[in-house]
Coordinates of C-alpha atoms and ligand atoms in Angstrom, one line a residue:
X1 CA -0.2 -0.2 0.0
X2 CA 1.5 3.4 -0.6
X3 CA 2.4 5.5 1.8
X4 CA 0.6 8.6 3.4
X5 CA 2.4 11.7 3.9
X6 CA 0.9 14.5 5.9
X7 CA 2.4 18.1 5.3
X8 CA 1.4 20.9 8.2
X9 CA 1.6 24.2 6.2
X10 CA 0.7 25.1 2.5
X11 CA 2.7 28.2 1.5
X12 CA 5.8 27.7 -0.1
X13 CA 7.6 24.6 1.6
X14 CA 4.6 22.5 1.7
X15 CA 3.5 22.7 -1.5
X16 CA 6.9 22.3 -3.0
X17 CA 7.7 19.1 -1.1
X18 CA 4.0 17.5 -1.9
X19 CA 4.4 18.1 -5.9
X20 CA 7.9 16.9 -6.1
X21 CA 6.9 13.9 -4.0
X22 CA 4.0 13.1 -6.4
X23 CA 6.2 13.7 -9.4
X24 CA 8.8 11.1 -8.1
X25 CA 6.1 8.6 -6.7
X26 CA 2.8 9.6 -8.4
X27 CA 1.1 6.9 -6.0
X28 CA 1.7 8.5 -2.6
X29 CA -1.1 9.6 -1.0
X30 CA -0.5 13.4 0.6
X31 CA -2.6 15.5 2.7
X32 CA -1.7 19.2 3.0
X33 CA -3.2 21.0 5.6
X34 CA -3.1 24.8 7.0
X35 CA -4.8 26.9 9.2
X36 CA -5.3 29.8 6.4
X37 CA -7.8 29.7 3.5
X38 CA -5.5 31.1 0.9
X39 CA -2.7 28.7 0.4
X40 CA 0.2 28.4 -2.1
X41 CA 0.8 32.0 -2.7
X42 CA 4.0 34.4 -3.5
X43 CA 4.6 36.1 0.1
X44 CA 7.4 37.8 -1.5
X45 CA 5.2 39.5 -3.9
X46 CA 2.8 41.1 -1.1
X47 CA 4.7 44.5 -1.4
X48 CA 4.2 44.8 -5.1
X49 CA 0.5 43.8 -4.4
X50 CA 0.2 46.7 -1.7
X51 CA 1.6 49.2 -4.0
X52 CA -0.4 48.2 -6.9
X53 CA 2.3 47.0 -9.2
X54 CA 0.7 43.6 -9.2
X55 CA -2.9 44.7 -9.9
X56 CA -4.7 41.4 -9.1
X57 CA -4.0 39.3 -5.9
X58 CA -4.7 36.2 -7.8
X59 CA -1.6 36.9 -9.8
X60 CA 0.6 35.7 -6.3
X61 CA -1.6 32.9 -6.8
X62 CA -1.6 31.3 -10.1
X63 CA 1.1 29.2 -11.7
X64 CA 2.8 30.6 -14.7
X65 CA 0.4 29.2 -17.0
X66 CA -2.4 31.3 -14.9
X67 CA -3.9 28.4 -13.2
X68 CA -5.2 29.2 -9.7
X69 CA -3.5 27.5 -7.0
X70 CA -6.7 26.5 -4.7
X71 CA -7.9 23.3 -3.0
X72 CA -9.4 22.0 -6.3
X73 CA -6.1 22.9 -8.4
X74 CA -4.1 20.7 -5.9
X75 CA -6.6 17.7 -6.1
X76 CA -7.3 17.8 -9.7
X77 CA -3.7 18.4 -11.3
X78 CA -1.4 17.6 -8.5
X79 CA -3.5 14.4 -6.7
X80 CA -2.9 16.3 -3.2
X81 CA -5.7 16.5 -0.9
X82 CA -5.9 19.9 0.8
X83 CA -7.4 20.7 4.3
X84 CA -7.5 24.5 4.6
X85 CA -8.8 26.4 7.3
X86 CA -7.7 23.6 9.8
X87 CA -5.2 23.7 12.4
X88 CA -3.0 21.2 13.5
X89 CA -3.2 21.0 17.5
X90 CA -0.7 18.2 18.2
X91 CA 1.4 15.5 17.0
X92 CA 1.2 12.1 18.5
X93 CA 5.0 10.3 17.4
X94 CA 3.9 7.1 19.1
X95 CA 1.0 6.8 17.3
X96 CA 1.8 8.5 14.0
X97 CA -0.9 10.9 14.1
X98 CA -1.9 14.5 14.1
X99 CA -4.8 16.1 15.8
X100 CA -6.5 18.3 13.5
X101 CA -9.3 21.3 14.3
X102 CA -11.4 21.9 11.1
X103 CA -13.7 24.8 10.8
X104 CA -16.9 24.0 12.7
X105 CA -16.1 20.6 13.3
X106 CA -14.8 18.5 16.4
X107 CA -11.1 17.7 16.5
X108 CA -10.2 14.6 14.8
X109 CA -7.0 12.6 14.4
X110 CA -5.4 11.7 10.9
X111 CA -2.7 9.1 10.8
X112 CA 0.6 9.5 8.9
X113 CA 3.5 7.2 7.6
X114 CA 5.8 10.4 7.0
X115 CA 5.2 13.9 8.3
X116 CA 6.4 17.3 6.8
X117 CA 6.6 20.3 9.3
X118 CA 6.2 23.3 6.9
X119 CA 4.6 25.4 9.7
X120 CA 7.0 28.6 8.6
X121 CA 7.4 31.5 11.0
X122 CA 5.2 34.5 12.4
X123 CA 5.7 38.1 12.6
X124 CA 7.5 39.1 15.9
X125 CA 4.9 40.7 18.2
X126 CA 5.7 43.6 20.2
X127 CA 5.1 43.9 24.2
X128 CA 3.6 47.3 23.9
X129 CA 0.4 48.7 24.7
X130 CA -2.0 49.2 21.4
X131 CA -0.5 46.7 19.0
X132 CA -4.2 45.3 18.9
X133 CA -6.0 48.7 17.7
X134 CA -7.5 48.6 14.5
X135 CA -5.0 50.0 11.8
X136 CA -2.0 48.1 13.5
X137 CA -0.7 44.7 11.9
X138 CA 1.8 43.0 10.5
X139 CA 2.5 42.1 6.9
X140 CA 2.8 38.2 6.7
X141 CA -0.3 36.8 5.3
X142 CA -2.3 37.3 2.1
X143 CA -5.3 38.5 4.4
X144 CA -2.9 41.0 6.1
X145 CA -1.9 42.3 2.5
X146 CA -5.6 42.9 1.3
X147 CA -6.5 44.7 4.5
X148 CA -3.5 47.1 4.0
X149 CA -4.4 47.3 0.1
X150 CA -8.0 47.8 1.2
X151 CA -7.4 50.9 3.4
X152 CA -4.6 52.4 1.1
X153 CA -7.1 52.2 -2.1
X154 CA -10.2 53.4 0.1
X155 CA -7.9 56.8 0.8
X156 CA -8.0 55.9 4.7
X157 CA -4.3 56.4 5.1
X158 CA -2.2 59.5 4.7
X159 CA 0.4 58.7 7.5
X160 CA 1.9 55.3 7.8
X161 CA 4.7 54.0 10.6
X162 CA 6.5 50.9 9.8
X163 CA 8.3 49.4 12.7
X164 CA 11.3 47.7 11.7
X165 CA 14.1 48.7 8.9
X166 CA 14.8 45.1 7.7
X167 CA 13.9 44.2 4.1
X168 CA 10.2 43.5 4.4
X169 CA 9.9 47.1 6.3
X170 CA 11.8 48.9 3.8
X171 CA 9.8 47.2 0.9
X172 CA 6.6 48.4 2.3
X173 CA 8.0 52.1 2.8
X174 CA 8.6 51.8 -0.9
X175 CA 5.0 50.4 -1.9
X176 CA 3.2 53.0 0.3
X177 CA 5.2 56.2 -0.3
X178 CA 6.2 55.8 -3.8
X179 CA 2.6 54.5 -5.4
X180 CA 0.4 56.0 -2.9
X181 CA 2.2 59.1 -1.7
X182 CA 1.5 58.2 1.7
X183 CA 3.6 60.2 4.3
X184 CA 5.8 57.3 5.5
X185 CA 8.0 57.0 8.7
X186 CA 10.2 53.8 9.4
X187 CA 11.5 53.1 13.3
X188 CA 14.2 51.2 13.8
X189 CA 15.8 50.2 17.0
X190 CA 19.3 49.6 15.6
X191 CA 21.4 52.7 14.2
X192 CA 21.0 51.9 10.6
X193 CA 18.6 50.2 8.4
X194 CA 18.8 46.7 7.4
X195 CA 20.8 45.7 10.5
X196 CA 22.9 42.4 10.2
X197 CA 22.3 42.6 6.5
X198 CA 24.5 45.3 5.4
X199 CA 27.4 47.1 6.6
X200 CA 26.8 50.6 7.9
X201 CA 28.7 52.1 5.1
X202 CA 26.0 50.7 2.8
X203 CA 23.4 51.0 5.0
X204 CA 23.9 54.7 5.2
X205 CA 23.9 55.0 1.6
X206 CA 20.7 53.4 1.4
X207 CA 19.5 55.8 3.9
X208 CA 20.5 58.6 2.0
X209 CA 18.2 57.3 -1.0
X210 CA 15.6 56.6 1.3
X211 CA 15.6 60.5 2.6
X212 CA 15.7 61.5 -0.8
X213 CA 12.5 59.7 -1.4
X214 CA 11.2 61.5 1.5
X215 CA 10.8 58.6 3.8
X216 CA 11.3 59.5 7.3
X217 CA 14.0 57.2 9.3
X218 CA 13.9 57.4 12.8
X219 CA 17.0 55.3 13.9
X220 CA 18.1 54.0 17.3
X221 CA 14.6 54.5 18.3
X222 CA 12.2 52.3 20.2
X223 CA 8.4 52.4 19.8
X224 CA 6.8 52.2 23.3
X225 CA 3.2 52.5 22.5
X226 CA 0.6 52.9 19.9
X227 CA -2.1 54.9 20.7
X228 CA -5.8 56.0 19.4
X229 CA -9.3 56.0 20.2
X230 CA -11.1 53.1 18.4
X231 CA -8.1 52.8 16.0
X232 CA -4.6 53.9 15.5
X233 CA -3.8 57.4 15.6
X234 CA -0.3 58.1 16.7
X235 CA 2.9 56.1 17.7
X236 CA 4.9 56.8 20.5
X237 CA 8.7 56.2 20.3
X238 CA 11.7 56.9 22.9
X239 CA 12.0 60.3 20.9
X240 CA 9.1 61.8 19.6
X241 CA 5.2 61.1 18.4
X242 CA 4.2 60.6 15.1
X243 CA 0.8 60.5 13.8
X244 CA -0.3 57.5 11.8
X245 CA -3.3 56.0 10.1
X246 CA -1.7 53.0 9.7
X247 CA 1.1 51.0 11.5
X248 CA 2.8 48.0 9.9
X249 CA 4.8 45.5 12.2
X250 CA 7.8 44.4 10.7
X251 CA 10.0 43.9 13.5
X252 CA 11.3 40.2 12.3
X253 CA 10.0 36.8 12.5
X254 CA 9.9 33.8 14.9
X255 CA 10.1 30.3 13.8
X256 CA 6.8 28.0 14.3
X257 CA 8.6 25.5 16.2
X258 CA 6.1 25.0 19.2
X259 CA 4.3 22.0 17.7
X260 CA 7.6 20.0 16.9
X261 CA 9.0 21.0 20.6
X262 CA 5.7 19.7 22.3
X263 CA 6.1 16.5 20.5
X264 CA 9.6 16.1 21.8
X265 CA 11.6 16.8 18.4
X266 CA 15.2 18.8 18.8
X267 CA 14.8 22.4 18.7
X268 CA 17.7 24.7 18.4
X269 CA 18.4 26.5 21.7
X270 CA 20.0 29.6 20.0
X271 CA 17.8 30.0 17.2
X272 CA 14.3 28.2 18.2
X273 CA 14.2 26.7 14.9
X274 CA 13.6 23.0 14.5
X275 CA 16.8 20.9 14.0
X276 CA 17.2 19.1 10.7
X277 CA 20.3 17.2 9.2
X278 CA 21.2 17.5 5.7
X279 CA 18.4 15.3 4.3
X280 CA 15.9 17.7 6.1
X281 CA 15.1 15.2 8.6
X282 CA 14.3 16.2 12.1
X283 CA 15.4 14.1 15.3
X284 CA 12.4 11.8 14.3
X285 CA 13.4 9.9 11.0
X286 CA 9.4 10.0 10.1
X287 CA 9.4 13.7 10.3
X288 CA 10.9 16.1 8.0
X289 CA 10.8 19.9 8.0
X290 CA 12.0 23.0 6.2
X291 CA 11.5 26.6 5.4
X292 CA 11.1 29.2 7.8
X293 CA 10.7 27.1 10.6
X294 CA 13.9 25.2 10.8
X295 CA 17.5 26.2 11.8
X296 CA 20.4 25.0 9.2
X297 CA 23.9 25.1 9.1
X298 CA 25.1 28.8 8.4
X299 CA 28.2 27.4 6.0
X300 CA 30.1 30.8 7.1
X301 CA 29.9 30.5 10.9
X302 CA 29.4 26.7 11.1
X303 CA 26.4 27.4 13.7
X304 CA 22.9 26.6 13.3
X305 CA 21.1 29.7 12.0
X306 CA 17.6 30.8 10.5
X307 CA 17.2 31.7 7.0
X308 CA 13.5 32.7 6.7
X309 CA 13.6 33.3 2.8
X310 CA 11.1 32.1 0.2
X311 CA 14.2 31.0 -1.9
X312 CA 15.2 28.4 0.7
X313 CA 11.7 27.1 1.5
X314 CA 11.4 26.2 -2.2
X315 CA 14.8 24.5 -2.5
X316 CA 14.3 22.6 0.5
X317 CA 11.0 21.7 -0.4
X318 CA 12.2 19.6 -3.3
X319 CA 15.0 18.0 -1.3
X320 CA 12.1 16.9 1.2
X321 CA 9.8 15.6 -1.8
X322 CA 12.8 13.6 -3.5
X323 CA 13.7 12.1 0.0
X324 CA 10.2 11.3 0.8
X325 CA 9.9 9.2 -2.3
X326 CA 12.9 7.4 -1.1
X327 CA 15.8 9.3 -2.5
X328 CA 18.7 10.6 -0.5
X329 CA 19.1 14.4 -1.6
X330 CA 21.0 16.7 0.6
X331 CA 20.6 20.4 1.7
X332 CA 24.0 21.1 2.9
X333 CA 23.3 24.7 4.8
X334 CA 23.3 28.3 3.7
X335 CA 25.4 31.3 3.4
X336 CA 22.3 33.7 3.8
X337 CA 22.0 35.8 0.4
X338 CA 19.4 38.4 0.0
X339 CA 18.7 41.3 -2.5
X340 CA 16.1 43.9 -2.2
X341 CA 14.8 46.6 -4.2
X342 CA 14.4 50.2 -2.4
X343 CA 13.1 52.8 -5.0
X344 CA 15.5 53.2 -7.3
X345 CA 18.6 51.4 -5.7
X346 CA 19.3 47.7 -5.5
X347 CA 21.0 46.5 -2.1
X348 CA 22.2 43.1 -1.8
X349 CA 24.5 41.0 -0.1
X350 CA 25.7 37.6 1.1
X351 CA 27.6 35.9 3.9
X352 CA 28.6 37.9 6.8
X353 CA 28.9 41.7 7.4
X354 CA 32.1 43.3 8.9
X355 CA 30.2 43.7 12.3
X356 CA 28.7 40.4 12.6
X357 CA 31.7 38.7 11.3
X358 CA 33.6 40.4 14.3
X359 CA 30.8 39.7 16.6
X360 CA 31.3 35.8 15.5
X361 CA 34.8 36.0 16.7
X362 CA 36.6 36.4 13.3
X363 CA 39.5 38.9 13.0
X364 CA 38.1 40.8 9.9
X365 CA 38.5 43.9 8.0
X366 CA 36.6 45.2 4.9
X367 CA 37.4 46.5 1.6
X368 CA 35.3 48.9 -0.3
X369 CA 35.4 49.8 -3.9
X370 CA 33.2 52.1 -5.9
X371 CA 33.8 51.7 -9.8
X372 CA 31.2 51.5 -13.0
X373 CA 29.3 48.3 -14.0
X374 CA 30.4 48.6 -17.5
X375 CA 33.7 49.6 -19.3
X376 CA 34.6 53.3 -18.5
X377 CA 34.4 54.1 -22.1
X378 CA 31.1 52.4 -23.1
X379 CA 28.1 55.0 -23.1
X380 CA 25.7 53.6 -20.7
X381 CA 27.0 52.6 -17.4
X382 CA 26.2 53.3 -13.7
X383 CA 28.2 52.8 -10.3
X384 CA 28.3 49.9 -8.1
X385 CA 29.7 50.1 -4.6
X386 CA 30.8 46.8 -3.0
X387 CA 32.6 46.2 0.3
X388 CA 33.9 43.0 0.7
X389 CA 34.6 41.3 4.2
X390 CA 37.7 39.3 4.8
X391 CA 39.3 37.4 7.5
X392 CA 43.0 38.7 8.4
X393 CA 45.8 36.4 8.3
X394 CA 43.8 33.6 6.0
X395 CA 42.4 36.1 3.9
X396 CA 39.0 34.0 3.7
X397 CA 36.3 36.2 2.2
X398 CA 33.2 36.2 4.8
X399 CA 31.0 38.1 2.9
X400 CA 30.0 41.0 0.2
X401 CA 27.6 43.7 0.3
X402 CA 26.7 46.2 -2.3
X403 CA 24.3 49.1 -3.4
X404 CA 23.9 50.2 -7.0
X405 CA 21.0 51.5 -9.3
X406 CA 21.8 48.5 -11.5
X407 CA 20.3 45.8 -9.9
X408 CA 20.8 43.0 -11.9
X409 CA 24.1 44.1 -12.2
X410 CA 24.7 44.1 -8.6
X411 CA 22.9 40.8 -8.0
X412 CA 25.2 39.2 -10.5
X413 CA 28.5 40.3 -8.5
X414 CA 26.5 39.1 -5.3
X415 CA 25.5 35.8 -6.5
X416 CA 29.0 35.0 -8.1
X417 CA 30.3 35.1 -4.5
X418 CA 27.3 33.6 -2.9
X419 CA 27.9 30.6 -5.4
X420 CA 31.4 29.8 -3.9
X421 CA 31.3 31.2 -0.4
X422 CA 30.4 28.0 1.1
X423 CA 33.8 26.6 -0.5
X424 CA 35.7 29.3 1.8
X425 CA 37.3 31.3 -1.1
X426 CA 39.8 33.5 -0.3
X427 CA 40.7 37.0 -1.8
X428 CA 42.8 35.7 -4.3
X429 CA 40.1 33.3 -5.3
X430 CA 37.7 36.6 -5.9
X431 CA 40.5 38.5 -7.1
X432 CA 41.0 35.9 -10.2
X433 CA 37.3 35.0 -10.4
X434 CA 36.6 34.2 -14.0
X435 CA 33.6 36.7 -15.3
X436 CA 32.0 36.8 -18.5
X437 CA 33.4 40.1 -20.0
X438 CA 32.0 42.7 -22.9
X439 CA 31.8 46.2 -22.4
X440 CA 27.9 46.5 -22.5
X441 CA 28.2 43.9 -19.3
X442 CA 31.2 44.7 -17.4
X443 CA 34.7 46.0 -17.3
X444 CA 37.8 44.0 -18.2
X445 CA 38.8 44.3 -14.7
X446 CA 35.4 43.9 -13.1
X447 CA 34.2 45.6 -10.0
X448 CA 34.1 42.2 -8.1
X449 CA 37.7 41.7 -9.0
X450 CA 38.6 45.3 -8.1
X451 CA 37.3 44.9 -4.3
X452 CA 39.1 42.0 -3.9
X453 CA 42.2 43.6 -5.1
X454 CA 41.9 46.4 -2.6
X455 CA 41.3 43.8 0.2
X456 CA 44.8 42.1 -1.0
X457 CA 46.5 45.5 -0.8
X458 CA 45.0 46.1 2.7
X459 CA 46.2 42.9 4.3
X460 CA 49.5 43.4 2.3
X461 CA 49.7 46.7 4.2
X462 CA 50.1 48.7 0.7
X463 CA 46.6 50.2 1.5
X464 CA 46.0 52.1 4.7
X465 CA 42.2 52.7 4.2
X466 CA 39.6 54.6 5.8
X467 CA 35.8 54.1 5.3
X468 CA 33.3 56.5 4.6
X469 CA 31.7 56.5 8.0
X470 CA 34.8 56.9 9.7
X471 CA 35.7 59.8 7.3
X472 CA 32.6 61.5 8.4
X473 CA 33.2 61.2 12.0
X474 CA 36.8 62.7 11.4
X475 CA 35.3 65.3 9.0
X476 CA 32.6 66.4 11.8
X477 CA 35.3 67.6 13.9
X478 CA 37.9 68.3 11.5
X479 CA 39.4 71.0 13.5
X480 CA 39.9 68.9 16.7
X481 CA 41.1 65.9 14.9
X482 CA 43.8 68.1 13.0
X483 CA 42.6 66.9 9.6
X484 CA 43.5 67.9 6.0
X485 CA 42.3 66.3 3.1
X486 CA 44.8 65.7 0.1
X487 CA 42.7 65.8 -3.0
X488 CA 44.6 63.7 -5.4
X489 CA 42.4 64.7 -8.6
X490 CA 43.0 67.0 -11.0
X491 CA 42.7 70.6 -9.8
X492 CA 39.4 71.1 -11.8
X493 CA 37.8 68.5 -9.8
X494 CA 39.3 69.8 -6.4
X495 CA 38.9 73.6 -7.1
X496 CA 35.3 74.0 -5.3
X497 CA 36.4 71.8 -2.3
X498 CA 39.4 74.1 -1.8
X499 CA 37.5 77.1 -2.2
X500 CA 35.0 75.9 0.6
X501 CA 37.4 74.6 2.8
X502 CA 40.7 76.2 2.4
X503 CA 42.0 75.3 5.8
X504 CA 41.1 71.5 5.4
X505 CA 41.7 70.9 1.9
X506 CA 44.7 70.7 -0.2
X507 CA 45.4 69.5 -4.0
X508 CA 48.3 67.5 -5.3
X509 CA 47.2 65.5 -8.1
X510 CA 48.6 61.9 -7.7
X511 CA 50.8 61.7 -10.9
X512 CA 52.8 64.7 -9.2
X513 CA 52.8 63.7 -5.6
X514 CA 56.6 62.8 -5.7
X515 CA 57.6 66.1 -6.6
X516 CA 55.5 67.9 -3.9
X517 CA 56.3 65.6 -1.2
X518 CA 57.5 68.5 1.1
X519 CA 54.2 70.3 0.8
X520 CA 52.2 67.3 2.7
X521 CA 51.9 68.3 6.4
X522 CA 53.6 65.6 8.8
X523 CA 51.9 67.0 11.8
X524 CA 48.3 66.5 10.5
X525 CA 46.0 63.3 9.9
X526 CA 45.7 63.5 6.0
X527 CA 43.1 61.8 4.3
X528 CA 43.9 61.0 0.5
X529 CA 40.9 61.2 -1.7
X530 CA 40.1 60.7 -5.6
X531 CA 36.9 59.9 -7.3
X532 CA 37.2 56.2 -6.4
X533 CA 40.1 55.4 -4.3
X534 CA 42.7 54.2 -6.8
X535 CA 44.5 57.2 -7.5
X536 CA 44.6 58.1 -3.8
X537 CA 46.0 54.6 -3.4
X538 CA 48.9 55.1 -6.0
X539 CA 49.5 58.5 -4.0
X540 CA 49.7 56.4 -0.6
X541 CA 52.5 54.0 -2.1
X542 CA 54.4 57.3 -3.4
X543 CA 54.3 58.9 -0.2
X544 CA 55.1 55.9 1.9
X545 CA 58.0 55.3 -0.4
X546 CA 59.2 59.0 0.6
X547 CA 58.8 58.5 4.3
X548 CA 55.5 60.2 4.6
X549 CA 53.3 57.7 6.2
X550 CA 50.7 59.7 8.3
X551 CA 48.1 59.2 5.6
X552 CA 45.0 57.2 5.1
X553 CA 43.3 56.5 1.7
X554 CA 39.4 57.0 1.7
X555 CA 38.0 53.8 0.1
X556 CA 35.5 54.4 -2.7
X557 CA 36.7 58.2 -2.6
X558 CA 34.5 60.9 -3.5
X559 CA 32.1 58.3 -5.4
X560 CA 31.1 56.7 -2.0
X561 CA 31.1 59.7 -0.2
X562 CA 28.8 61.4 -2.4
X563 CA 26.4 58.2 -2.3
X564 CA 26.8 58.2 1.5
X565 CA 25.4 61.8 1.4
X566 CA 28.4 63.6 2.6
X567 CA 29.2 66.8 0.6
X568 CA 31.8 68.9 2.1
X569 CA 30.9 71.6 -0.7
X570 CA 27.3 72.0 0.1
X571 CA 27.4 72.0 3.9
X572 CA 27.1 74.7 6.0
Ligands
FAD601 C1 6.2 40.8 2.8 C2 7.2 39.6 2.8 C3 7.9 39.6 1.5 C4 9.1 38.7 1.3 N1 9.7 39.1 0.4 C5 10.6 37.8 0.3 C6 11.8 38.0 -0.7 O1 11.8 39.0 -1.4 N2 12.8 37.1 -1.0 C7 12.5 36.0 0.0 O2 13.6 34.9 -0.4 N3 11.6 35.8 0.9 C8 10.8 37.0 1.0 N4 9.7 36.6 2.2 C9 9.8 35.3 2.8 C10 9.1 34.2 2.5 O3 7.9 34.6 2.2 C11 9.1 33.0 3.6 O4 10.7 32.6 3.6 C12 8.3 31.8 3.1 O5 6.9 32.2 2.6 C13 8.3 30.6 3.9 O6 7.8 29.6 3.6 P1 7.4 28.4 4.4 O7 6.6 27.5 3.7 O8 8.6 28.0 5.2 O9 6.5 29.0 5.6 P2 5.0 30.1 5.6 O10 5.1 30.9 4.1 O11 5.3 31.2 6.9 O12 3.9 29.1 5.8 C14 3.6 28.4 6.8 C15 2.3 28.2 6.6 O13 2.2 26.8 8.0 C16 0.7 27.2 8.4 N5 0.8 26.9 9.9 C17 1.7 27.1 11.1 N6 1.3 26.2 12.0 C18 0.2 25.5 11.7 C19 -0.6 24.7 12.3 N7 -0.2 24.2 13.3 N8 -1.7 24.2 11.8 C20 -1.6 24.4 10.0 N9 -1.0 25.3 9.6 C21 0.0 25.9 10.2 C22 0.8 28.9 8.4 O14 -0.5 29.3 8.5 C23 1.2 29.3 7.1 O15 0.3 29.3 6.1 C24 8.9 37.7 2.2 C25 8.0 37.5 3.2 C26 7.0 38.6 3.4 C27 5.9 38.6 4.7

């Protein structure tokens, strides 16, 4: 007799595992259960549904050939039974049953041969008053999405507050502010957007872009209460009160691992995720799990980690489907790769940020570069800014993050590193990474090779760097920091800076620096600057050779500073 597989959860991982199993073992009996009415939808499309880019909610629920993925579709097209609006209350591993609560019915038991936990995650709730007021909600399900969209299309929202500047919070900020002109504020407890995802430097560039797009950012600030009479009217933070008709809670997600824990399955004490081996089997060989509810190995740190991403759920679902059918596919772990569109900019990263690497105990540095995506002579080009995180001593690459208006070009560079990060590449591997080249696509020495070259020079002691954020801090107190900027560009480029800050700016083009060594002050902190950091690096080498070593090289130069939002020629 064919086996009966029960799957709890029917959004991303559940349907993928079910369909793969039925393709490999068509006679398997599969029952998929979900507490929600709407199943098998692309949650990642929710921000675009709210913005109106995706006009019909059904588009998130249809196949590429326009079939609606509802209960009838799974029954007829896939041979999978679906129990929607049904909650699994308990797992009895001895009896191999689950206790289910269907709508308007008494709880009943369903037996299984194999069980899959695809229970996903839930939004983190905030322990503050007012979170249950109408108009305050998470953005997790299609129901949430439709509620927000209804409010917005009816014109009920003129001011919105988003709690959390992670990728979901920022995508929602764009959706509300760009398409609907809603006055949008984002509150984040960390001192940067996308904490843990990108470095402070890249985050600052994203923050500048959000400000340009009139999104108000309240960083290093905590929400203490949400208030209103009968509905949301204002948000109280540690620093201010903000009026709001809509509050979206996007303060991260927690794995739904309680069912597993209650059934005695092993759950990671550090992350709360269900522990699985490389075949996605839990501590009970008859129970598989994957997606947002599991902890898998972080292949950079070697520790269990949560990766609540749709891309993970889909790939893990396939592995589970194969293994349920008797195969032995594996999912070795993840390095954590993410891309996000923020208005006109793309931000992407893989592996660890510098801060995270240092917290994990790596003696790490980062190298930054800004360079054109295409050959410099090609007419269409835009800048890509990358930051590579590297372990000192070994030169092991631990992560990379970037920002650019060229979304696909940025993703291509990040993905190239993501693909090999689990093999512990070194700076030399990235420096010599073979990338397809012709001028409309990239440069002969691609920006990705270039950032590794910069890292190699920093590790070799040839390049003593300073980041945009370090420079900004020095510049703010330039007098007491005894700072001077040595502009290594041509006079034309340096002119307006010299005029604005004659006491803190000097100009010697890098080509002539040997001839003017005696003009470089020995009693000041000298920051070398050019457009991208390349010419100033050459100037640093020449000055070092002449015995002038009180210099640091501004990584990414004026190009990075400009995206960073610091323009010494315009400031008061
Ligand atoms: C707004 C938004 C944007 C996103 N954008 C991206 C993106 O750009 N890229 C990306 O990779 N990821 C993105 N994600 C994340 C992605 O959607 C999730 O990682 C993915 O949906 C996880 O799939 P899952 O099947 O593991 O769990 P979920 O999608 O969480 O589904 C779990 C299901 O299990 C059900 N369930 C739980 N417990 C029970 C129970 N006891 N009984 C019955 N049913 C139960 C739940 O009701 C739920 O329907 C986004 C998510 C959101 C919300």
